[in-house]
Coordinates of C-alpha atoms in Angstrom, one line a residue:
X1 CA 64.9 42.1 95.5
X2 CA 61.5 43.2 96.8
X3 CA 59.5 40.8 99.0
X4 CA 55.9 41.7 99.4
X5 CA 54.0 40.4 102.3
X6 CA 50.2 39.8 102.3
X7 CA 48.0 37.7 104.6
X8 CA 45.7 37.7 107.5
X9 CA 46.1 39.5 110.8
X10 CA 48.4 37.6 113.2
X11 CA 49.8 35.3 110.5
X12 CA 53.4 36.4 111.1
X13 CA 54.0 39.3 108.7
X14 CA 55.6 41.5 111.4
X15 CA 57.7 38.6 112.6
X16 CA 59.0 37.9 109.2
X17 CA 59.6 41.5 108.4
X18 CA 61.7 41.9 111.6
X19 CA 63.6 38.8 110.7
X20 CA 64.4 40.1 107.2
X21 CA 65.3 43.5 108.6
X22 CA 68.0 41.8 110.7
X23 CA 69.3 40.3 107.5
X24 CA 69.8 43.6 105.7
X25 CA 66.4 44.1 104.1
X26 CA 64.9 47.7 104.2
X27 CA 61.4 47.8 105.5
X28 CA 58.4 49.6 104.0
X29 CA 54.7 49.3 104.8
X30 CA 51.7 50.4 102.8
X31 CA 49.9 50.9 106.2
X32 CA 52.5 53.7 107.0
X33 CA 51.0 55.7 104.1
X34 CA 47.6 55.4 105.9
X35 CA 49.1 56.3 109.2
X36 CA 50.6 59.5 107.6
X37 CA 47.1 60.4 106.5
X38 CA 45.6 59.7 110.0
X39 CA 48.3 61.7 111.6
X40 CA 47.5 64.6 109.3
X41 CA 43.8 64.3 110.2
X42 CA 44.8 63.9 113.9
X43 CA 43.0 60.6 114.3
X44 CA 44.2 57.5 116.2
X45 CA 45.5 54.6 114.1
X46 CA 43.0 52.0 115.4
X47 CA 42.4 49.0 113.2
X48 CA 39.0 50.4 112.3
X49 CA 40.4 53.7 111.2
X50 CA 43.2 52.0 109.2
X51 CA 40.7 50.0 107.3
X52 CA 38.3 52.9 106.7
X53 CA 41.0 55.4 105.7
X54 CA 42.8 52.9 103.4
X55 CA 39.5 52.2 101.6
X56 CA 38.9 55.9 101.3
X57 CA 42.3 56.7 99.9
X58 CA 41.9 53.9 97.3
X59 CA 38.5 55.3 96.4
X60 CA 39.7 58.9 96.1
X61 CA 43.1 58.5 94.6
X62 CA 43.0 55.1 92.8
X63 CA 43.1 51.5 93.9
X64 CA 46.9 51.4 93.8
X65 CA 47.6 54.7 95.6
X66 CA 49.3 53.1 98.7
X67 CA 51.5 50.9 96.6
X68 CA 52.5 53.7 94.2
X69 CA 53.5 56.0 97.1
X70 CA 55.4 53.2 98.7
X71 CA 57.1 52.1 95.4
X72 CA 58.4 55.6 95.0
X73 CA 60.6 55.1 98.1
X74 CA 62.3 52.0 96.7
X75 CA 66.0 52.3 95.7
X76 CA 67.3 49.8 93.1
X77 CA 70.4 48.8 95.0
X78 CA 68.7 47.5 98.2
X79 CA 66.6 44.5 99.2
X80 CA 63.2 45.4 100.6
X81 CA 60.4 43.8 102.5
X82 CA 57.0 45.5 102.0
X83 CA 54.2 44.8 104.4
X84 CA 50.4 45.4 104.4
X85 CA 49.5 44.6 100.8
X86 CA 45.8 44.3 100.8
X87 CA 44.4 44.8 97.3
X88 CA 45.1 43.2 93.9
X89 CA 45.8 46.6 92.3
X90 CA 48.5 47.2 94.8
X91 CA 50.2 44.0 93.7
X92 CA 49.9 45.1 90.1
X93 CA 51.7 48.4 90.9
X94 CA 54.4 46.7 92.9
X95 CA 55.1 44.1 90.2
X96 CA 56.5 47.0 88.2
X97 CA 59.4 47.0 90.6
X98 CA 62.4 44.8 89.6
X99 CA 62.5 41.3 91.2
X100 CA 59.2 41.6 93.1
X101 CA 57.9 38.5 94.7
X102 CA 54.7 38.2 96.8
X103 CA 54.5 35.9 99.8
X104 CA 51.1 35.1 101.4
X105 CA 51.0 34.2 105.1
X106 CA 48.2 32.5 107.0
X107 CA 47.4 30.5 110.1
X108 CA 44.3 29.2 111.8
X109 CA 42.1 32.1 113.0
X110 CA 42.0 31.0 116.6
X111 CA 45.8 30.9 116.7
X112 CA 46.1 34.3 115.1
X113 CA 43.7 35.9 117.6
X114 CA 45.7 34.6 120.5
X115 CA 48.9 36.0 118.9
X116 CA 47.2 39.3 118.4
X117 CA 46.2 39.4 122.0
X118 CA 49.7 38.5 123.1
X119 CA 51.1 41.5 121.3
X120 CA 49.1 43.7 123.8
X121 CA 48.3 46.0 121.0
X122 CA 45.5 48.5 121.8
X123 CA 44.3 48.0 118.2
X124 CA 43.4 44.4 118.9
X125 CA 39.7 43.8 119.3
X126 CA 38.6 42.8 122.8
X127 CA 36.6 39.7 121.6
X128 CA 37.2 36.9 119.1
X129 CA 33.9 37.7 117.5
X130 CA 34.9 41.3 116.8
X131 CA 38.3 40.0 115.5
X132 CA 36.5 37.7 113.1
X133 CA 34.1 40.4 112.0
X134 CA 36.8 42.8 111.1
X135 CA 38.7 40.1 109.3
X136 CA 35.7 39.4 107.1
X137 CA 35.9 43.0 105.9
X138 CA 39.6 42.5 105.0
X139 CA 39.1 39.2 103.2
X140 CA 36.9 40.7 100.5
X141 CA 34.7 43.8 100.9
X142 CA 31.7 44.5 98.7
X143 CA 33.2 47.7 97.3
X144 CA 35.9 47.6 94.6
X145 CA 38.1 49.9 96.8
X146 CA 37.9 47.7 99.9
X147 CA 40.6 45.4 101.1
X148 CA 40.6 42.0 99.4
X149 CA 43.0 39.6 101.0
X150 CA 41.4 36.6 99.3
X151 CA 42.2 38.1 95.9
X152 CA 45.7 38.9 97.0
X153 CA 46.3 35.3 98.2
X154 CA 45.4 34.1 94.7
X155 CA 48.1 36.3 93.2
X156 CA 50.9 35.2 95.6
X157 CA 54.0 33.7 94.2
X158 CA 54.2 31.4 97.3
X159 CA 52.2 30.7 100.4
X160 CA 53.3 29.8 103.9
X161 CA 51.2 28.4 106.7
X162 CA 52.4 29.6 110.1
X163 CA 50.8 27.1 112.3
X164 CA 53.9 25.7 114.1
X165 CA 56.8 27.1 115.9
X166 CA 58.4 30.5 115.1
X167 CA 61.6 28.7 114.2
X168 CA 59.8 26.4 111.7
X169 CA 58.0 29.3 110.2
X170 CA 61.2 31.4 109.7
X171 CA 63.0 28.4 108.3
X172 CA 60.3 27.9 105.6
X173 CA 60.5 31.6 104.8
X174 CA 64.3 31.6 104.6
X175 CA 64.2 28.6 102.2
X176 CA 61.7 30.3 99.8
X177 CA 63.4 33.7 99.9
X178 CA 66.9 32.3 99.4
X179 CA 65.7 30.4 96.3
X180 CA 64.3 33.7 94.9
X181 CA 67.5 35.5 95.7
X182 CA 69.7 32.9 94.0
X183 CA 67.6 32.9 90.9
X184 CA 67.2 36.6 90.3
X185 CA 70.4 37.0 88.2
X186 CA 72.0 40.4 87.5
X187 CA 72.2 42.9 84.6
X188 CA 74.1 41.9 81.5
X189 CA 77.1 44.0 80.3
X190 CA 75.0 46.0 77.9
X191 CA 72.3 46.9 80.4
X192 CA 75.0 47.6 83.0
X193 CA 76.9 50.1 80.9
X194 CA 73.7 51.7 79.4
X195 CA 72.3 52.3 82.9
X196 CA 75.6 54.0 83.9
X197 CA 75.3 56.2 80.8
X198 CA 71.9 57.2 82.0
X199 CA 73.4 58.3 85.3
X200 CA 76.1 60.2 83.5
X201 CA 73.3 62.0 81.6
X202 CA 72.0 63.5 84.8
X203 CA 75.2 65.7 84.9
X204 CA 74.2 67.3 81.6
X205 CA 73.5 71.1 81.8
X206 CA 71.6 71.2 78.5
X207 CA 68.0 72.3 79.0
X208 CA 66.7 70.7 75.7
X209 CA 67.8 67.1 76.0
X210 CA 70.1 65.3 78.5
X211 CA 72.4 62.9 76.6
X212 CA 75.5 61.0 77.7
X213 CA 78.0 58.5 76.3
X214 CA 80.6 56.3 77.9
X215 CA 83.5 54.6 76.2
X216 CA 84.3 51.1 77.3
X217 CA 87.3 48.9 76.6
X218 CA 87.8 45.4 78.0
X219 CA 84.7 45.9 80.1
X220 CA 86.2 48.9 81.7
X221 CA 85.0 52.5 81.4
X222 CA 87.8 54.7 80.1
X223 CA 85.9 57.9 79.4
X224 CA 82.5 59.5 80.0
X225 CA 80.8 62.6 78.4
X226 CA 77.5 64.4 78.6
X227 CA 76.1 67.3 76.5
X228 CA 76.5 70.9 77.5
X229 CA 78.4 74.0 76.7
X230 CA 82.2 73.8 76.3
X231 CA 84.7 74.1 79.1
X232 CA 84.9 77.6 80.6
X233 CA 81.6 78.7 78.9
X234 CA 78.5 79.6 80.9
X235 CA 76.4 76.4 81.3
X236 CA 73.4 75.9 79.1
X237 CA 71.0 75.9 82.0
X238 CA 72.4 79.2 83.1
X239 CA 71.8 80.9 79.8
X240 CA 75.0 79.8 78.0
X241 CA 73.3 78.5 74.8
X242 CA 70.8 80.9 73.2
X243 CA 69.3 78.3 71.0
X244 CA 68.5 75.9 73.8
X245 CA 67.3 78.6 76.0
X246 CA 65.0 79.8 73.2
X247 CA 63.4 76.4 73.2
X248 CA 64.1 76.0 69.5
X249 CA 62.2 73.5 67.4
X250 CA 63.9 70.1 67.4
X251 CA 66.1 69.7 64.3
X252 CA 66.2 73.4 63.4
X253 CA 69.0 76.0 63.7
X254 CA 71.4 73.3 64.9
X255 CA 74.3 75.5 63.6
X256 CA 73.4 78.0 66.4
X257 CA 73.7 75.5 69.2
X258 CA 76.7 76.0 71.5
X259 CA 76.4 72.7 73.3
X260 CA 78.8 69.8 72.7
X261 CA 77.2 66.4 72.4
X262 CA 77.8 63.6 74.9
X263 CA 79.6 61.4 72.4
X264 CA 81.8 64.3 71.4
X265 CA 82.7 65.1 75.0
X266 CA 83.5 61.4 75.7
X267 CA 85.9 61.3 72.8
X268 CA 87.4 64.7 73.5
X269 CA 87.9 64.0 77.3
X270 CA 89.8 60.8 76.4
X271 CA 92.1 62.8 74.1
X272 CA 92.5 65.5 76.8
X273 CA 93.7 63.0 79.3
X274 CA 95.8 61.0 76.8
X275 CA 93.6 57.8 76.8
X276 CA 93.6 55.6 73.7
X277 CA 90.1 54.7 72.5
X278 CA 90.9 52.8 69.3
X279 CA 88.8 49.6 69.1
X280 CA 86.7 50.6 72.1
X281 CA 82.9 50.5 72.4
X282 CA 80.8 53.6 72.8
X283 CA 77.5 53.4 74.8
X284 CA 75.2 56.3 74.2
X285 CA 71.7 57.1 75.6
X286 CA 70.8 58.3 72.0
X287 CA 72.1 57.3 68.6
X288 CA 74.8 59.7 67.4
X289 CA 74.2 62.7 65.2
X290 CA 76.1 63.0 61.9
X291 CA 78.9 65.2 63.4
X292 CA 79.5 62.8 66.3
X293 CA 79.4 59.9 63.9
X294 CA 82.3 61.3 61.9
X295 CA 84.3 61.7 65.2
X296 CA 83.5 58.1 66.2
X297 CA 84.7 56.7 62.9
X298 CA 87.9 58.7 62.9
X299 CA 88.7 57.9 66.5
X300 CA 88.7 54.2 65.7
X301 CA 85.8 53.2 67.9
X302 CA 84.7 49.8 66.6
X303 CA 81.2 49.5 68.1
X304 CA 78.3 51.9 69.0
X305 CA 75.5 50.7 71.3
X306 CA 72.6 53.1 71.8
X307 CA 69.3 53.1 73.7
X308 CA 67.0 55.4 71.8
X309 CA 66.9 56.9 68.3
X310 CA 68.1 60.5 67.9
X311 CA 65.6 62.4 65.7
X312 CA 68.1 63.0 62.9
X313 CA 69.8 59.6 62.8
X314 CA 69.2 58.3 59.2
X315 CA 72.4 59.5 57.5
X316 CA 74.5 59.0 60.6
X317 CA 73.6 55.3 61.1
X318 CA 74.2 54.7 57.4
X319 CA 77.6 56.2 57.6
X320 CA 78.6 54.1 60.6
X321 CA 77.6 50.9 58.7
X322 CA 79.5 52.1 55.7
X323 CA 82.6 52.6 57.8
X324 CA 82.3 49.1 59.3
X325 CA 81.4 50.2 62.8
X326 CA 79.2 47.7 64.5
X327 CA 75.9 49.3 65.5
X328 CA 73.5 47.9 68.1
X329 CA 70.4 49.2 69.8
X330 CA 69.7 48.1 73.4
X331 CA 66.4 49.3 74.7
X332 CA 66.1 49.4 78.5
X333 CA 62.4 50.0 78.2
X334 CA 60.2 49.7 75.2
X335 CA 58.9 53.0 74.0
X336 CA 55.1 53.4 73.4

């Protein structure tokens, strides 16, 4: 899960982020992308410089640049808290992450100013008037690339008012975040196995197309395979297959290809290790070709689940259906 934090200065974003870090959340901040830019320019990270540089980066590289750079650091198997979200386009970019929720924090401005002063941060303005002036720029600037906290607040999934004790504030936050965590669910079996197949595909040494298949029985993986040259032969990406290394046109000169397919290797590996695959299910990142289809049928595999269509799939899919093999497509992402 990814918890995004937006809100006014001194509303408790840092307090909540530290609280979540102690509970296993990894921390990222969009402001850190600005600080990297200021460090490169050898400029201090004052509040004025952070606002100005953030606006400039959004103007020069797109309104979502800070969020896009931050999202690239997110790993799927961790919980994250992301701070310093200040523009609606940043929210739009972060919503592409799985299980993203935006929490908006606020408190009376007088209370927030006193909290900011108590932090003894050199970036805190010396006067309440200057604090309020800078905040007006953050709430909604006149330029499209300026910070717009008011628009971010309207896009929040939940809002918390941090006007009481620290304990009350964190208790409210815990209740909301716990509800999100309990409701997020987890991948179904098809998505689970297909995503594993995609990871297996990363081991492929074919330079034309990376494909993998896994064979599953009783919800247990019993064999995996990815495409590449046969055992003991120079890898495709090292020059082992002249057709692939010649960047042949897709679908042409297939008889000259030396690479074994992912489905083929999954079946052969099971045979090599003496593993029975009769009545198993095969998950493949692409639908099988005609040659692999014949192997699937003769191996006794009862079901084929694939993610994307192989370019030459018509006859193969028809043969699978004729042989009584169950065929299903599970798309992890819709193709354009």
